[in-house]
Tab-separated table of C-alpha atoms in Angstrom:
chain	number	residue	atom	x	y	z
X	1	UNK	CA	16.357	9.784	-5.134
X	2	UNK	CA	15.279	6.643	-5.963
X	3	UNK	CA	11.404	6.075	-7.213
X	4	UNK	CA	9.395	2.637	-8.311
X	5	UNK	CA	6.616	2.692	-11.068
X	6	UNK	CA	4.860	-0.284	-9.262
X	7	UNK	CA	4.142	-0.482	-6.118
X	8	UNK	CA	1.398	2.082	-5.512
X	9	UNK	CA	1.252	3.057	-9.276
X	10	UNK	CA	0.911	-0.161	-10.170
X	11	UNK	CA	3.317	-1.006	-12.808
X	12	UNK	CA	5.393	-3.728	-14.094
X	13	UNK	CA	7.711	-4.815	-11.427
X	14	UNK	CA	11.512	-3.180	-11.648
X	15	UNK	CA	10.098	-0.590	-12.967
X	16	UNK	CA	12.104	2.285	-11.477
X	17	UNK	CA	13.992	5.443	-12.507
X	18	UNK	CA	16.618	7.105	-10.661
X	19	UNK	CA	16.763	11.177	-9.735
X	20	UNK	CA	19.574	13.502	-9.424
X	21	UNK	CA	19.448	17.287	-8.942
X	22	UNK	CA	21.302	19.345	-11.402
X	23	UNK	CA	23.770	20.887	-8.817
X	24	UNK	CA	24.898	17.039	-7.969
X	25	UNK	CA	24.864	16.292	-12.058
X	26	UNK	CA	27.279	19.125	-12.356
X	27	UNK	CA	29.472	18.203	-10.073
X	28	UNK	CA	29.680	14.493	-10.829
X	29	UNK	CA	30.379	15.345	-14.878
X	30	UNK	CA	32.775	18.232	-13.321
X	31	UNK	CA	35.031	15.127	-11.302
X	32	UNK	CA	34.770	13.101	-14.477
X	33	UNK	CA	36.592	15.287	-16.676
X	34	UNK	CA	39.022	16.469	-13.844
X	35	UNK	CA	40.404	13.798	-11.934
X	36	UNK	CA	41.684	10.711	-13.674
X	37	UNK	CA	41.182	8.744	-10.156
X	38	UNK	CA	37.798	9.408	-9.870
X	39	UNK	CA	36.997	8.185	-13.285
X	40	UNK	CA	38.662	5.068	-13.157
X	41	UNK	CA	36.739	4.705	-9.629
X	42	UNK	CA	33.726	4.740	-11.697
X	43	UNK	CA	35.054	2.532	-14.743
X	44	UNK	CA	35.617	0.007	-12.333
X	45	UNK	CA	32.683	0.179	-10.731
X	46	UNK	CA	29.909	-2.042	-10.377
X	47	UNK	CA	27.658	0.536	-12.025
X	48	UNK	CA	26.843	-0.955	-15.149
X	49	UNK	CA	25.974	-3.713	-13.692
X	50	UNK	CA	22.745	-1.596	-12.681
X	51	UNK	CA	22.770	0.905	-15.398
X	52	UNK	CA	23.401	0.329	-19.224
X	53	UNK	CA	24.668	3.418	-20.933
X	54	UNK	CA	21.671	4.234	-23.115
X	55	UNK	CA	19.478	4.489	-20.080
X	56	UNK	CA	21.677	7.621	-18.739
X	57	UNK	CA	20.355	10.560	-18.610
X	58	UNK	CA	21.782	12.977	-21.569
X	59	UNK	CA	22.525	15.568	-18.938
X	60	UNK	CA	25.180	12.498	-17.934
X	61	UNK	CA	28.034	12.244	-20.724
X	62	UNK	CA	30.906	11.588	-18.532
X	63	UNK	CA	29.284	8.926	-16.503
X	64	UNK	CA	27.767	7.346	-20.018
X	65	UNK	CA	31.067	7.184	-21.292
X	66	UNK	CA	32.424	5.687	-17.847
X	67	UNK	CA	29.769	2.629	-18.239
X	68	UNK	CA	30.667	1.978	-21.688
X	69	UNK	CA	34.277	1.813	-20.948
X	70	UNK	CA	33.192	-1.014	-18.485
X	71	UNK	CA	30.875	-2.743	-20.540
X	72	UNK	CA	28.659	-3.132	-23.740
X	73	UNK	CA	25.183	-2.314	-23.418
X	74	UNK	CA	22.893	-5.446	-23.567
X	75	UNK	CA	19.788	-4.338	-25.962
X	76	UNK	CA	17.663	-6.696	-24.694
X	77	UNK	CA	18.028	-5.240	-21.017
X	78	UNK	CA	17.700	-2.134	-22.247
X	79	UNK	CA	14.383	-2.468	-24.445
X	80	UNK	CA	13.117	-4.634	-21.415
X	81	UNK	CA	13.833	-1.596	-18.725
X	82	UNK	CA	12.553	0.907	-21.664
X	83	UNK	CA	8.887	-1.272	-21.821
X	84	UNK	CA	8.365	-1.781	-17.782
X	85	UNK	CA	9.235	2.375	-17.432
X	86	UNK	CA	7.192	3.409	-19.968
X	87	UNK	CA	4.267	1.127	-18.719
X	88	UNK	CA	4.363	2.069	-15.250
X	89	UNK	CA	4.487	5.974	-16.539
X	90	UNK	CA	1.118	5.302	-18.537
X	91	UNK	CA	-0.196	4.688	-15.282
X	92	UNK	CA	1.677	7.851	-13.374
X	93	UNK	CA	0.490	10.205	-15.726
X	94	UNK	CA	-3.166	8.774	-16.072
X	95	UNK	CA	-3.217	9.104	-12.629
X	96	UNK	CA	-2.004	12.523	-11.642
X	97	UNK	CA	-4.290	13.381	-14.649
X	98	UNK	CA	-7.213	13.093	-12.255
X	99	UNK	CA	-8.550	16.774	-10.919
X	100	UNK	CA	-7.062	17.255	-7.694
X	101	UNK	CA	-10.827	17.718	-5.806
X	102	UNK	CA	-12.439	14.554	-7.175
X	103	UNK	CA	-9.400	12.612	-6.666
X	104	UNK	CA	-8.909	13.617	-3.293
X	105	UNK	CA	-12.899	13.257	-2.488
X	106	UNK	CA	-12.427	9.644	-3.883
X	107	UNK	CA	-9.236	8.975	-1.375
X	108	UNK	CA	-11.337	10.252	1.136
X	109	UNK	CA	-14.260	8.261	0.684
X	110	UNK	CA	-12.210	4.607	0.724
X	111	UNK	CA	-10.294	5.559	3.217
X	112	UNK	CA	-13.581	6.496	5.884
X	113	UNK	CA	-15.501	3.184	4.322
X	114	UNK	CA	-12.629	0.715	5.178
X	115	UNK	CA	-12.055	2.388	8.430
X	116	UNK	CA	-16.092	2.464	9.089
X	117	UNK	CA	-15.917	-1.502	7.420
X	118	UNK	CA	-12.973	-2.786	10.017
X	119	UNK	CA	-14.924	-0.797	12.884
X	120	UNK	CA	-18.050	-3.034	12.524
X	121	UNK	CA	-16.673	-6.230	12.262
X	122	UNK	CA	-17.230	-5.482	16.448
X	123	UNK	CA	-13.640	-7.511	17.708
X	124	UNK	CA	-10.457	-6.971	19.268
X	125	UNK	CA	-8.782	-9.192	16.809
X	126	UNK	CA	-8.580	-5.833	14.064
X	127	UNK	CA	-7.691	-2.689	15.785
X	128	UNK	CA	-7.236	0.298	13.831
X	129	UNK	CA	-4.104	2.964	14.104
X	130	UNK	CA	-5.162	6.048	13.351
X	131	UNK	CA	-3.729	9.152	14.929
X	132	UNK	CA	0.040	10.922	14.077
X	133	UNK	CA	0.894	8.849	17.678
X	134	UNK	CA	0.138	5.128	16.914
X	135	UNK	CA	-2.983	5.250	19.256
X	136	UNK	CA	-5.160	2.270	18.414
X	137	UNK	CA	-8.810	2.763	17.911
X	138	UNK	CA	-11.056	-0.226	19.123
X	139	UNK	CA	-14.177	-1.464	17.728
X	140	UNK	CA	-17.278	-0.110	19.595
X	141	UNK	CA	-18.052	-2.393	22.680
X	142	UNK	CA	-14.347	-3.210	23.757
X	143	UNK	CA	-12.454	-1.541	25.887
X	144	UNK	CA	-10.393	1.816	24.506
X	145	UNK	CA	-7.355	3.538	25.451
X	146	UNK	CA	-8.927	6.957	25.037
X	147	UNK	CA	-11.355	8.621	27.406
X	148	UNK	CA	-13.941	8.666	24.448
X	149	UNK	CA	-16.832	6.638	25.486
X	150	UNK	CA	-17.464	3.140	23.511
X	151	UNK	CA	-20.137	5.033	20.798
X	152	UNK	CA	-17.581	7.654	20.660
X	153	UNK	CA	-14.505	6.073	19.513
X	154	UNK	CA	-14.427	5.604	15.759
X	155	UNK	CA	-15.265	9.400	15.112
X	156	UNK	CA	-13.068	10.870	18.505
X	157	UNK	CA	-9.998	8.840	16.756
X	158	UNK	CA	-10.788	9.868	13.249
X	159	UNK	CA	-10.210	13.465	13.975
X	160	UNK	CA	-6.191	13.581	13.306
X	161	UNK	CA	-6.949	12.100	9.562
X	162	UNK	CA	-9.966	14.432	9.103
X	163	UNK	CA	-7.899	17.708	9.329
X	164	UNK	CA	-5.053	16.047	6.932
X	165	UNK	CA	-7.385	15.299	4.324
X	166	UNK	CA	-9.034	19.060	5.006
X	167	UNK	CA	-6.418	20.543	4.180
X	168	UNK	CA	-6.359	18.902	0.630
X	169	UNK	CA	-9.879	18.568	0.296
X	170	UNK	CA	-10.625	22.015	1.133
X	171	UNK	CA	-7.621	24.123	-0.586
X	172	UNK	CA	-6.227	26.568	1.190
X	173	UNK	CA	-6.395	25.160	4.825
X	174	UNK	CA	-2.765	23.821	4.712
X	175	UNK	CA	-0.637	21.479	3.163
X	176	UNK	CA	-0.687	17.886	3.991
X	177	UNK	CA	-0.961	14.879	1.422
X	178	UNK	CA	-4.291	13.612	1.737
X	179	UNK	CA	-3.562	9.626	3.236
X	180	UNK	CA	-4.227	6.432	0.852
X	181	UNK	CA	-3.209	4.208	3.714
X	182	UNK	CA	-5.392	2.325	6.565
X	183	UNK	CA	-2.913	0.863	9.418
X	184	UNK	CA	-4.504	-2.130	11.421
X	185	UNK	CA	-2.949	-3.528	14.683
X	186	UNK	CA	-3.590	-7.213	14.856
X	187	UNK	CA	-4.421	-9.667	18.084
X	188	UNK	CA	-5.034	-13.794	17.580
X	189	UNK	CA	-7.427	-15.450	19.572
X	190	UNK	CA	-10.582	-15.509	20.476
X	191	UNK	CA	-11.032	-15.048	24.526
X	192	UNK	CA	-7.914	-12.379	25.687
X	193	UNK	CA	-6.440	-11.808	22.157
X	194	UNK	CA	-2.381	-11.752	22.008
X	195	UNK	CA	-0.736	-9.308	20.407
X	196	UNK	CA	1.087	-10.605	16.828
X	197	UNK	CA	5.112	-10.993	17.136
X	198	UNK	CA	6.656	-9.085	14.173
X	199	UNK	CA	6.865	-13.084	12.627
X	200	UNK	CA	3.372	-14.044	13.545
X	201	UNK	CA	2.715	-10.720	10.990
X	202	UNK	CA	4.453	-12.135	8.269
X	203	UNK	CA	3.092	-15.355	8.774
X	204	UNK	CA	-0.253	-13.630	8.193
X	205	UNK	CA	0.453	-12.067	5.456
X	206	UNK	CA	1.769	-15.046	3.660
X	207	UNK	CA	-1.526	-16.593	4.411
X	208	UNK	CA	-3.651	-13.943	3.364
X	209	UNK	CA	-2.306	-14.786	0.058
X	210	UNK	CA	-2.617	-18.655	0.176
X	211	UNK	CA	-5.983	-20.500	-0.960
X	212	UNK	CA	-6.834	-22.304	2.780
X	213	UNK	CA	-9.123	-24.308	1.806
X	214	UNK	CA	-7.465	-27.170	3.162
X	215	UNK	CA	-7.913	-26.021	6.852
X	216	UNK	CA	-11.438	-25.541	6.291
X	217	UNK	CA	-12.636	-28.688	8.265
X	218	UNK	CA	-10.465	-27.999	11.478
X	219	UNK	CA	-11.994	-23.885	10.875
X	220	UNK	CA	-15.581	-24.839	10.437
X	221	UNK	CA	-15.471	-27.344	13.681
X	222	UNK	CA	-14.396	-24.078	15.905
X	223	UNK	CA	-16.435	-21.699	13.767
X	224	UNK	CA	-20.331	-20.343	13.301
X	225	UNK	CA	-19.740	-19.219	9.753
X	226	UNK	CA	-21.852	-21.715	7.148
X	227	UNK	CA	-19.024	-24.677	5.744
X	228	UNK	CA	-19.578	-22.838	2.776
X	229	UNK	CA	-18.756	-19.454	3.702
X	230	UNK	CA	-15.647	-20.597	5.346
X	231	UNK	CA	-14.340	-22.453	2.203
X	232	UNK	CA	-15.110	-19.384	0.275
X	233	UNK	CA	-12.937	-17.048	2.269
X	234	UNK	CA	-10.513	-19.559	3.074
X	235	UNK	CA	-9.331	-20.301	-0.888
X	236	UNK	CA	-9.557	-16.434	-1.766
X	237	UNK	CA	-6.085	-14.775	-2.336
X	238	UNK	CA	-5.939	-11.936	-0.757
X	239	UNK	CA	-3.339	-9.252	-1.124
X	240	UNK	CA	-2.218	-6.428	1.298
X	241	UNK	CA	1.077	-4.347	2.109
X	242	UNK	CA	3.860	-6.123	4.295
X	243	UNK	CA	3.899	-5.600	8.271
X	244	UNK	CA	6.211	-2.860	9.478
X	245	UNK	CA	7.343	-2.219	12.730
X	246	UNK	CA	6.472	1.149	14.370
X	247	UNK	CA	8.267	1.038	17.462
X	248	UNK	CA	9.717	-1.698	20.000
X	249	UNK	CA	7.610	-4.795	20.185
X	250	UNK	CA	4.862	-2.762	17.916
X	251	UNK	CA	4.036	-3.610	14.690
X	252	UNK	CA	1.224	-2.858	12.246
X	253	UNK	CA	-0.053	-3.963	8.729
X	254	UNK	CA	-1.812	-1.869	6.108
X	255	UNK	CA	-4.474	-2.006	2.963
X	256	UNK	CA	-4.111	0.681	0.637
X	257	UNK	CA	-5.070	2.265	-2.616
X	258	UNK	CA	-3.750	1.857	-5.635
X	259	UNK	CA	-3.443	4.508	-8.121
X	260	UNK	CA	-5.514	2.085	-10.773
X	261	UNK	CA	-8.243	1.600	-8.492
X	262	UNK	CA	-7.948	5.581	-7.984
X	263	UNK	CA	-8.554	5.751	-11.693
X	264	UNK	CA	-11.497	3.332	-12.351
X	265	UNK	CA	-13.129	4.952	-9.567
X	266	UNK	CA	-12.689	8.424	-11.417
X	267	UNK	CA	-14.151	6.681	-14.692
X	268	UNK	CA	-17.062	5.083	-12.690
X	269	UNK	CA	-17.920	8.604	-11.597
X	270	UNK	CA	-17.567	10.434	-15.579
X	271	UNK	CA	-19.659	7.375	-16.458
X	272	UNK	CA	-22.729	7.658	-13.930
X	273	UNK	CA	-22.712	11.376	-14.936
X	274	UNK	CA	-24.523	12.260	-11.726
X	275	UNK	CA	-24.026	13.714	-8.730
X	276	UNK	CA	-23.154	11.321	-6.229
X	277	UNK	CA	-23.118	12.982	-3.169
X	278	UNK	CA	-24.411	11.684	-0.042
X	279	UNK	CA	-23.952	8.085	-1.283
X	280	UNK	CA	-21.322	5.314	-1.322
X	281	UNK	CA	-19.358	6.028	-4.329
X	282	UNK	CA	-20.215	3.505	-6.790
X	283	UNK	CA	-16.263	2.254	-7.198
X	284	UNK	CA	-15.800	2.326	-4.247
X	285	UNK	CA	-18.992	0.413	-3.247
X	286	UNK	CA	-18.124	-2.543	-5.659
X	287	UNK	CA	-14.274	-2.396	-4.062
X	288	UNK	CA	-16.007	-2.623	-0.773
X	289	UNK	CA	-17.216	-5.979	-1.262
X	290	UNK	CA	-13.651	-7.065	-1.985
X	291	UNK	CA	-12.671	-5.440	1.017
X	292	UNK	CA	-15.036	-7.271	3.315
X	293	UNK	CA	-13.929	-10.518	1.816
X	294	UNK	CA	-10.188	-9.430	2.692
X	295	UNK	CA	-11.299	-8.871	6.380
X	296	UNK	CA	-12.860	-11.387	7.116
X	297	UNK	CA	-10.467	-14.186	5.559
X	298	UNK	CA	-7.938	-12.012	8.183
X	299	UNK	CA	-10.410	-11.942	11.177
X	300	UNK	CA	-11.112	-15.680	10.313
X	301	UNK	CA	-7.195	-16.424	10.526
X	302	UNK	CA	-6.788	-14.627	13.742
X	303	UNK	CA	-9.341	-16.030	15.867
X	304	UNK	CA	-8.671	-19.523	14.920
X	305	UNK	CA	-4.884	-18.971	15.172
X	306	UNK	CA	-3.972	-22.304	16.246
X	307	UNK	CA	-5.325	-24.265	13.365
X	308	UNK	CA	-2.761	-22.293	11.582
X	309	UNK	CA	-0.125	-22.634	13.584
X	310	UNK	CA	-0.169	-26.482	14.014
């Protein structure tokens, strides 16, 4: 099993580790020290040309001996793969040192604000994906693929997520992993949005994180946005997961949480001291604001699509 420190964790990047199970340890050191072909397979290898043999585990002799036979270990490498792993762990452990309930509540929270957040921005452009079967949920007043009427949508939609994060929130109901993930389905254009092509996707996402401000005159001749405003969303860098495809011809992109932000939300709330319920979390208010600003640079790319494309 492969796992990355960065990522969600937020680490260093390349900062990974590598997991085997003790039965599959055993019998890898067992073929080491019994067949001569198999360990001149690995000797040859190109192993060490991922691994150095002071990274190995010491459960590994035989394969640490192979990669030495095949080459010296480089220190620097080593000290440099030593430094990203341990970084990336600080940030692991400080955040599966949050309690379970409040970090759970605090997923929760983000999640139903940035859902509530895309929801209001009222277009077709930003369609959310929210159930187990890819249905997309549409902003009230536009048309929906459910039989939920228009004021109905965002909550008849929600209910899929709201039992998964039950069951975490509210021990004992079951066992799914409360979601840190929003999936949006995009459209470009203003009058009879087009579904994005798997490349138009990327394209976005490259220009999410671009500063724009160069198209700002053609934007702000098609737009009703303040010059301004336009140059202000336009030259913000704005970063969000790559686009994935989720069946033929359908493709999504996603915003998600970060273990740090996880964290400074938890120290926000031993800060305040208070009870918070009933309101806006106050991390996740001030993340808010950066997540408006992330919309809205998107919504402003999609419904003036051709400036972008030319």
């Amino acid at each position: 099993v492969l796992c990355t420190g960065s990522k969600f964790y937020g680490g260093p990047p390349f900062s990974g580790a590598a997991l085997i199970s003790n039965n599959h340890a055993h019998e890898l050191e067992t073929m080491l020290a019994t067949s001569d072909q198999f360990r001149r397979l690995v000797e040859t290898s190109k192993l060490a040309e991922y691994f150095d043999a002071p990274l190995m585990s010491d459960m590994l002799p035989g394969v640490t001996k192979a990669i030495q036979q095949s080459r010296e270990p480089t220190l620097s490498t080593v000290r440099a793969v030593c430094l990203r792993w341990t970084l990336a762990l600080h940030e692991i452990e400080r955040y599966h040192a949050i309690p379970q309930l409040q970090l759970d509540g605090i997923i929760r929270e983000w999640v139903r604000e940035v859902r509530k957040l895309i929801t209001d921005l009222g277009t077709p452009c930003i369609q959310l994906i929210c159930d187990k079967n890819g249905e997309t949920v549409t902003s009230p007043g536009h048309s929906t693929p459910s039989t939920c009427s228009d004021d109905d949508t965002f909550m008849c939609h929600k209910s899929d997520l709201d039992k998964e994060l039950d069951a975490r929130y509210h021990p004992g109901k079951g066992d799914e992993v409360v979601n840190t993930i929003v999936s949006i389905a995009l459209k470009h254009g203003e009058k009879n949005p087009t579904a994005l092509t798997l490349n138009q996707y990327k394209l976005v996402h490259r220009l999410m994180a671009m500063d724009l401000r160069s198209f700002a005159p053609q934007v702000c001749q098609r737009s009703r946005l303040p010059p301004k405003c336009i140059e202000r969303l336009l030259q913000t860098r704005c970063f969000m997961a790559q686009p994935v495809t989720i069946a033929k011809d359908r493709h999504i992109i996603r915003v998600a949480m970060s273990a740090a932000f996880s964290w400074e939300c938890y120290e926000q709330e031993r800060f305040f001291l208070q009870d918070v319920h009933g309101t806006v979390h106050p991390g996740i208010k001030a993340s808010l604001e950066d997540d408006s600003i992330l919309f809205e640079k998107l919504l402003l790319i999609l419904e003036n699509w051709q400036v972008f494309q030319e």
